[in-house]
mmCIF file of C-alpha atoms in Angstrom:
data_model
loop_
_atom_site.group_PDB
_atom_site.id
_atom_site.type_symbol
_atom_site.label_atom_id
_atom_site.label_comp_id
_atom_site.label_asym_id
_atom_site.label_seq_id
_atom_site.Cartn_x
_atom_site.Cartn_y
_atom_site.Cartn_z
ATOM 1 C CA MET V 1 163.554 146.620 90.434
ATOM 2 C CA THR V 2 162.063 143.427 91.875
ATOM 3 C CA SER V 3 159.852 145.302 94.343
ATOM 4 C CA SER V 4 158.141 147.416 91.659
ATOM 5 C CA GLY V 5 157.772 144.275 89.551
ATOM 6 C CA VAL V 6 155.564 142.754 92.262
ATOM 7 C CA ILE V 7 153.218 145.742 92.025
ATOM 8 C CA HIS V 8 153.055 145.470 88.245
ATOM 9 C CA LEU V 9 152.251 141.757 88.464
ATOM 10 C CA LEU V 10 149.472 142.369 91.004
ATOM 11 C CA GLU V 11 147.964 145.061 88.779
ATOM 12 C CA THR V 12 148.078 142.754 85.759
ATOM 13 C CA LEU V 13 146.596 139.710 87.490
ATOM 14 C CA LYS V 14 143.903 141.776 89.224
ATOM 15 C CA LYS V 15 142.385 142.474 85.794
ATOM 16 C CA TYR V 16 141.583 138.765 85.519
ATOM 17 C CA ASN V 17 139.475 138.907 88.694
ATOM 18 C CA LEU V 18 141.654 136.477 90.597
ATOM 19 C CA GLU V 19 140.848 136.015 94.265
ATOM 20 C CA ASN V 20 143.109 137.944 96.604
ATOM 21 C CA ASP V 21 144.538 134.777 98.139
ATOM 22 C CA LYS V 22 145.638 133.600 94.717
ATOM 23 C CA LEU V 23 146.971 137.041 93.838
ATOM 24 C CA ALA V 24 149.142 136.890 96.939
ATOM 25 C CA GLU V 25 150.416 133.403 96.136
ATOM 26 C CA TYR V 26 151.385 134.338 92.590
ATOM 27 C CA ALA V 27 153.014 137.595 93.665
ATOM 28 C CA ILE V 28 155.114 135.715 96.210
ATOM 29 C CA LEU V 29 156.004 132.987 93.701
ATOM 30 C CA TRP V 30 157.042 135.626 91.202
ATOM 31 C CA LEU V 31 159.142 137.350 93.870
ATOM 32 C CA SER V 32 160.854 134.036 94.601
ATOM 33 C CA TYR V 33 161.448 133.520 90.886
ATOM 34 C CA LYS V 34 163.073 136.945 90.463
ATOM 35 C CA LEU V 35 165.252 136.687 93.560
ATOM 36 C CA ASN V 36 166.418 133.236 92.544
ATOM 37 C CA LYS V 37 167.737 134.736 89.297
ATOM 38 C CA LYS V 38 169.951 137.023 91.382
ATOM 39 C CA PRO V 39 172.464 134.682 93.035
ATOM 40 C CA LYS V 40 174.120 137.576 94.860
ATOM 41 C CA ASN V 41 171.097 138.193 97.107
ATOM 42 C CA ASN V 42 171.655 137.152 100.721
ATOM 43 C CA PHE V 43 168.051 136.461 101.689
ATOM 44 C CA THR V 44 167.337 133.136 103.401
ATOM 45 C CA ASN V 45 163.584 133.671 103.161
ATOM 46 C CA LEU V 46 161.249 136.108 101.434
ATOM 47 C CA ASN V 47 160.245 137.744 104.700
ATOM 48 C CA GLU V 48 163.670 139.415 104.800
ATOM 49 C CA PHE V 49 162.989 141.030 101.422
ATOM 50 C CA TYR V 50 159.454 141.933 102.562
ATOM 51 C CA THR V 51 160.798 143.654 105.689
ATOM 52 C CA LYS V 52 163.488 145.557 103.805
ATOM 53 C CA TYR V 53 161.651 146.634 100.657
ATOM 54 C CA ILE V 54 157.889 146.355 101.204
ATOM 55 C CA VAL V 55 156.914 147.114 104.818
ATOM 56 C CA ASN V 56 157.906 150.792 104.682
ATOM 57 C CA ASN V 57 157.353 151.282 100.964
ATOM 58 C CA ASN V 58 154.493 153.754 100.478
ATOM 59 C CA ASP V 59 153.744 152.391 97.012
ATOM 60 C CA TYR V 60 152.476 149.189 98.636
ATOM 61 C CA ASN V 61 150.004 151.185 100.740
ATOM 62 C CA LYS V 62 148.100 152.282 97.639
ATOM 63 C CA ILE V 63 144.773 150.649 96.851
ATOM 64 C CA ILE V 64 145.267 148.174 94.047
ATOM 65 C CA ASN V 65 142.003 148.998 92.287
ATOM 66 C CA ASP V 66 139.849 152.040 93.034
ATOM 67 C CA ASN V 67 136.800 150.322 91.536
ATOM 68 C CA ASP V 68 137.120 147.340 93.849
ATOM 69 C CA ASN V 69 134.796 147.143 96.804
ATOM 70 C CA ASP V 70 137.368 145.531 99.092
ATOM 71 C CA SER V 71 139.719 148.561 98.784
ATOM 72 C CA MET V 72 142.757 146.464 99.587
ATOM 73 C CA THR V 73 146.289 147.760 99.251
ATOM 74 C CA TYR V 74 149.116 145.821 97.634
ATOM 75 C CA LYS V 75 150.508 145.122 101.088
ATOM 76 C CA ASP V 76 147.120 143.879 102.351
ATOM 77 C CA ILE V 77 146.975 141.341 99.547
ATOM 78 C CA ILE V 78 150.496 140.048 100.168
ATOM 79 C CA ASN V 79 149.750 139.802 103.889
ATOM 80 C CA LYS V 80 146.936 137.352 103.167
ATOM 81 C CA LYS V 81 149.605 134.750 102.455
ATOM 82 C CA LYS V 82 152.333 136.024 104.714
ATOM 83 C CA ASP V 83 153.070 132.479 105.905
ATOM 84 C CA LEU V 84 154.647 131.827 102.498
ATOM 85 C CA LEU V 85 157.192 134.553 103.169
ATOM 86 C CA ASN V 86 158.648 132.472 105.985
ATOM 87 C CA MET V 87 159.393 129.519 103.735
ATOM 88 C CA ASN V 88 163.078 128.915 103.115
ATOM 89 C CA ILE V 89 163.951 130.530 99.801
ATOM 90 C CA ASN V 90 165.465 127.269 98.541
ATOM 91 C CA GLU V 91 162.219 125.465 99.338
ATOM 92 C CA ILE V 92 159.856 127.930 97.668
ATOM 93 C CA SER V 93 162.167 128.289 94.661
ATOM 94 C CA LYS V 94 161.352 124.654 93.807
ATOM 95 C CA PHE V 95 158.060 126.020 92.465
ATOM 96 C CA ASN V 96 159.735 128.438 90.045
ATOM 97 C CA GLY V 97 159.656 125.906 87.215
ATOM 98 C CA LEU V 98 155.951 125.107 87.620
ATOM 99 C CA PHE V 99 155.063 128.771 87.993
ATOM 100 C CA SER V 100 156.936 129.897 84.870
ATOM 101 C CA ILE V 101 155.573 127.014 82.748
ATOM 102 C CA LEU V 102 152.003 127.730 83.855
ATOM 103 C CA LEU V 103 152.308 131.425 82.976
ATOM 104 C CA LEU V 104 153.812 130.509 79.609
ATOM 105 C CA LEU V 105 150.922 128.130 78.878
ATOM 106 C CA TYR V 106 148.396 130.859 79.686
ATOM 107 C CA ILE V 107 150.232 133.240 77.346
ATOM 108 C CA LEU V 108 150.449 130.673 74.535
ATOM 109 C CA ILE V 109 146.809 129.671 74.735
ATOM 110 C CA GLY V 110 145.690 133.292 74.988
ATOM 111 C CA ASP V 111 147.510 134.205 71.778
ATOM 112 C CA GLU V 112 145.265 133.834 68.722
ATOM 113 C CA TYR V 113 148.337 133.276 66.542
ATOM 114 C CA TRP V 114 149.862 130.627 68.777
ATOM 115 C CA ASP V 115 151.373 127.455 67.420
ATOM 116 C CA SER V 116 149.238 124.624 68.828
ATOM 117 C CA THR V 117 152.103 122.177 68.346
ATOM 118 C CA GLU V 118 154.150 124.000 70.977
ATOM 119 C CA TYR V 119 151.988 123.625 74.091
ATOM 120 C CA PRO V 120 152.163 119.801 74.571
ATOM 121 C CA LYS V 121 155.860 119.781 75.467
ATOM 122 C CA TYR V 122 155.297 122.489 78.094
ATOM 123 C CA ALA V 123 152.266 120.707 79.533
ATOM 124 C CA ILE V 124 154.238 117.449 79.750
ATOM 125 C CA ASN V 125 157.126 119.302 81.374
ATOM 126 C CA PHE V 126 154.715 120.783 83.932
ATOM 127 C CA ALA V 127 153.263 117.353 84.741
ATOM 128 C CA ASN V 128 156.736 115.846 85.202
ATOM 129 C CA LYS V 129 157.917 118.621 87.504
ATOM 130 C CA PHE V 130 154.655 118.451 89.441
ATOM 131 C CA GLU V 131 155.163 114.746 90.088
ATOM 132 C CA GLU V 132 158.653 115.453 91.452
ATOM 133 C CA LEU V 133 157.356 118.102 93.841
ATOM 134 C CA ASN V 134 154.477 115.874 94.892
ATOM 135 C CA LYS V 135 157.020 113.294 96.105
ATOM 136 C CA ASP V 136 159.172 115.882 97.865
ATOM 137 C CA SER V 137 159.643 115.434 101.619
ATOM 138 C CA ASN V 138 158.427 119.021 102.151
ATOM 139 C CA ASN V 139 154.979 118.090 100.867
ATOM 140 C CA ILE V 140 153.417 117.807 104.319
ATOM 141 C CA GLU V 141 149.690 118.003 104.962
ATOM 142 C CA ASN V 142 148.409 121.575 105.560
ATOM 143 C CA SER V 143 151.888 123.062 105.031
ATOM 144 C CA SER V 144 152.601 126.159 102.920
ATOM 145 C CA TYR V 145 154.380 123.886 100.447
ATOM 146 C CA ASN V 146 151.315 121.663 100.141
ATOM 147 C CA ASN V 147 148.992 124.663 99.703
ATOM 148 C CA LEU V 148 151.122 126.079 96.877
ATOM 149 C CA LEU V 149 151.177 122.713 95.152
ATOM 150 C CA SER V 150 147.391 122.569 95.411
ATOM 151 C CA THR V 151 146.979 126.065 93.917
ATOM 152 C CA LEU V 152 149.194 125.281 90.929
ATOM 153 C CA SER V 153 147.419 121.962 90.417
ATOM 154 C CA ASN V 154 143.988 123.626 90.412
ATOM 155 C CA ASP V 155 145.058 126.327 87.960
ATOM 156 C CA TYR V 156 146.668 123.799 85.634
ATOM 157 C CA ASN V 157 143.463 121.734 85.649
ATOM 158 C CA ASN V 158 141.393 124.865 84.986
ATOM 159 C CA LEU V 159 143.618 125.672 82.023
ATOM 160 C CA LYS V 160 143.365 122.080 80.846
ATOM 161 C CA ASN V 161 139.553 122.235 80.930
ATOM 162 C CA ILE V 162 139.505 125.524 79.027
ATOM 163 C CA CYS V 163 141.960 124.241 76.463
ATOM 164 C CA ASN V 164 140.219 120.908 75.918
ATOM 165 C CA HIS V 165 137.030 122.778 75.037
ATOM 166 C CA GLY V 166 138.906 124.938 72.560
ATOM 167 C CA ARG V 167 141.777 124.481 70.182
ATOM 168 C CA CYS V 168 143.898 121.968 72.026
ATOM 169 C CA THR V 169 143.674 118.540 73.590
ATOM 170 C CA ASN V 170 145.824 115.958 75.309
ATOM 171 C CA PHE V 171 146.953 117.885 78.357
ATOM 172 C CA PRO V 172 148.484 115.182 80.594
ATOM 173 C CA SER V 173 146.638 114.581 83.855
ATOM 174 C CA LEU V 174 148.355 115.376 87.138
ATOM 175 C CA PRO V 175 148.716 112.755 89.861
ATOM 176 C CA LYS V 176 146.672 113.102 93.024
ATOM 177 C CA ILE V 177 148.427 115.223 95.630
ATOM 178 C CA GLU V 178 149.639 112.898 98.363
ATOM 179 C CA PRO V 179 151.052 114.902 101.274
ATOM 180 C CA LYS V 180 152.848 113.256 104.157
ATOM 181 C CA LYS V 181 151.299 113.519 107.592
ATOM 182 C CA ASN V 182 152.870 116.137 109.808
ATOM 183 C CA PHE V 183 154.530 115.288 113.107
ATOM 184 C CA ALA V 184 151.566 116.513 115.151
ATOM 185 C CA GLN V 185 149.207 114.197 113.264
ATOM 186 C CA ILE V 186 151.529 111.229 113.818
ATOM 187 C CA LEU V 187 151.637 112.029 117.535
ATOM 188 C CA GLU V 188 147.860 112.333 117.591
ATOM 189 C CA GLN V 189 147.449 108.912 115.985
ATOM 190 C CA THR V 190 149.958 107.422 118.443
ATOM 191 C CA SER V 191 148.088 109.114 121.278
ATOM 192 C CA GLU V 192 144.798 107.665 120.051
ATOM 193 C CA SER V 193 146.338 104.188 119.991
ATOM 194 C CA THR V 194 147.770 104.645 123.484
ATOM 195 C CA SER V 195 144.471 106.088 124.664
ATOM 196 C CA SER V 196 142.660 103.035 123.328
ATOM 197 C CA SER V 197 144.977 100.721 125.280
ATOM 198 C CA SER V 198 144.647 102.876 128.369
ATOM 199 C CA SER V 199 140.873 102.807 128.139
ATOM 200 C CA ILE V 200 140.945 99.007 128.273
ATOM 201 C CA LEU V 201 143.078 99.104 131.409
ATOM 202 C CA LYS V 202 140.828 101.744 132.937
ATOM 203 C CA THR V 203 137.884 99.455 132.339
ATOM 204 C CA VAL V 204 139.534 96.298 133.701
ATOM 205 C CA ILE V 205 141.351 97.664 136.747
ATOM 206 C CA PRO V 206 138.352 99.378 138.390
ATOM 207 C CA GLY V 207 136.420 96.187 137.755
ATOM 208 C CA LEU V 208 139.000 94.172 139.682
ATOM 209 C CA SER V 209 138.832 96.577 142.587
ATOM 210 C CA THR V 210 135.142 96.062 143.293
ATOM 211 C CA PHE V 211 134.248 94.032 146.399
ATOM 212 C CA SER V 212 132.562 91.305 144.400
ATOM 213 C CA VAL V 213 135.628 90.637 142.243
ATOM 214 C CA ILE V 214 138.392 90.902 144.839
ATOM 215 C CA PRO V 215 137.389 87.700 146.748
ATOM 216 C CA VAL V 216 137.230 85.789 143.469
ATOM 217 C CA PHE V 217 140.637 87.101 142.383
ATOM 218 C CA PHE V 218 142.281 86.258 145.694
ATOM 219 C CA GLY V 219 140.404 82.957 145.819
ATOM 220 C CA ILE V 220 142.016 81.921 142.534
ATOM 221 C CA ALA V 221 145.409 83.070 143.778
ATOM 222 C CA TYR V 222 144.950 81.155 147.063
ATOM 223 C CA LYS V 223 144.012 77.922 145.259
ATOM 224 C CA THR V 224 147.044 78.229 142.991
ATOM 225 C CA ILE V 225 149.429 78.731 145.918
ATOM 226 C CA TYR V 226 147.754 75.918 147.907
ATOM 227 C CA LYS V 227 148.155 73.442 145.024
ATOM 228 C CA LYS V 228 151.834 74.347 144.652
ATOM 229 C CA LYS V 229 152.438 73.725 148.369
ATOM 230 C CA ILE V 230 150.734 70.299 148.258
ATOM 231 C CA LYS V 231 152.793 69.323 145.217
ATOM 232 C CA LYS V 232 156.004 70.442 146.925
ATOM 233 C CA ASN V 233 155.170 68.469 150.116
ATOM 234 C CA LYS V 234 154.518 65.315 148.115
ATOM 235 C CA GLU V 235 157.855 65.672 146.360
ATOM 236 C CA GLU V 236 159.661 66.149 149.672
ATOM 237 C CA ASN V 237 157.899 63.143 151.263
ATOM 238 C CA GLY V 238 158.740 61.028 148.255
ATOM 239 C CA THR V 239 162.411 61.670 148.716
#
C-alpha cells in the first residue's frame, strides 16, 4: 500500500543521514509519484491522502530511529513540510520525472557494476526537464514549487560533484533558478514607487503652505492675472 511505502522510504533514506526537511520533501514527492500512477484516485491534493491514511495511522506515530537524538516520528517528519501537502496534485506531480531520474542516478552511481555509459542520457534528461520546470508559471519566489525545485537542484549538483571526482564526468550543468516575483512583491514594489511620488508631494505641499512662500505664490498668480487683464483691455480698446 502507498501509505506503508512512505514509511519504508523514510526508513531507507534516514540511513543516509538526510536532514529531516529533506526526508519530508522526498517522502511527499514519492507519495505524489505513487498516487499519480493510480489514475483512479480522487485526491486533488496530498493533504486529502494525509488526512485519510496518515493522521490516525498509529504506524506513523512510531519513532523513525531509536538511536536518533531528535526522537521524531514519521508523522513529525512529514509535518515539517506540510505546506507541500496543500499543493495541487497536478502541480506537484510535475516533479515526478525529476525525482525518479535523480533516484535512478543515485542507484546507478552507487552500483559498483554499473555501466558508466548509461548515466549521461539520464543526466541530460534531468537537465532538460529541470529547465522546463524552471520556466513554469508556478515557479514563484518563496513558493512550495520553488523550494522543491531548489532541493532537487542542490541534490543533483551534489551528485554531480561526487561523480566528477569519481568514475564519471560530463554531467550537464543546470540553469540558474529564476523564480517569478509573487503578487505581494509586485504590490510592494508598486507601493514603494507610489510612496516615493507621495513623499515628493509631502515635501512640496507643506513647503507651499508656509507663510513665507504663500505671498510669493499668490504674488506670481496676481501678476499673471494682472498681465492678462491689461492685454485684454488693449485688445478691446484697439477694436
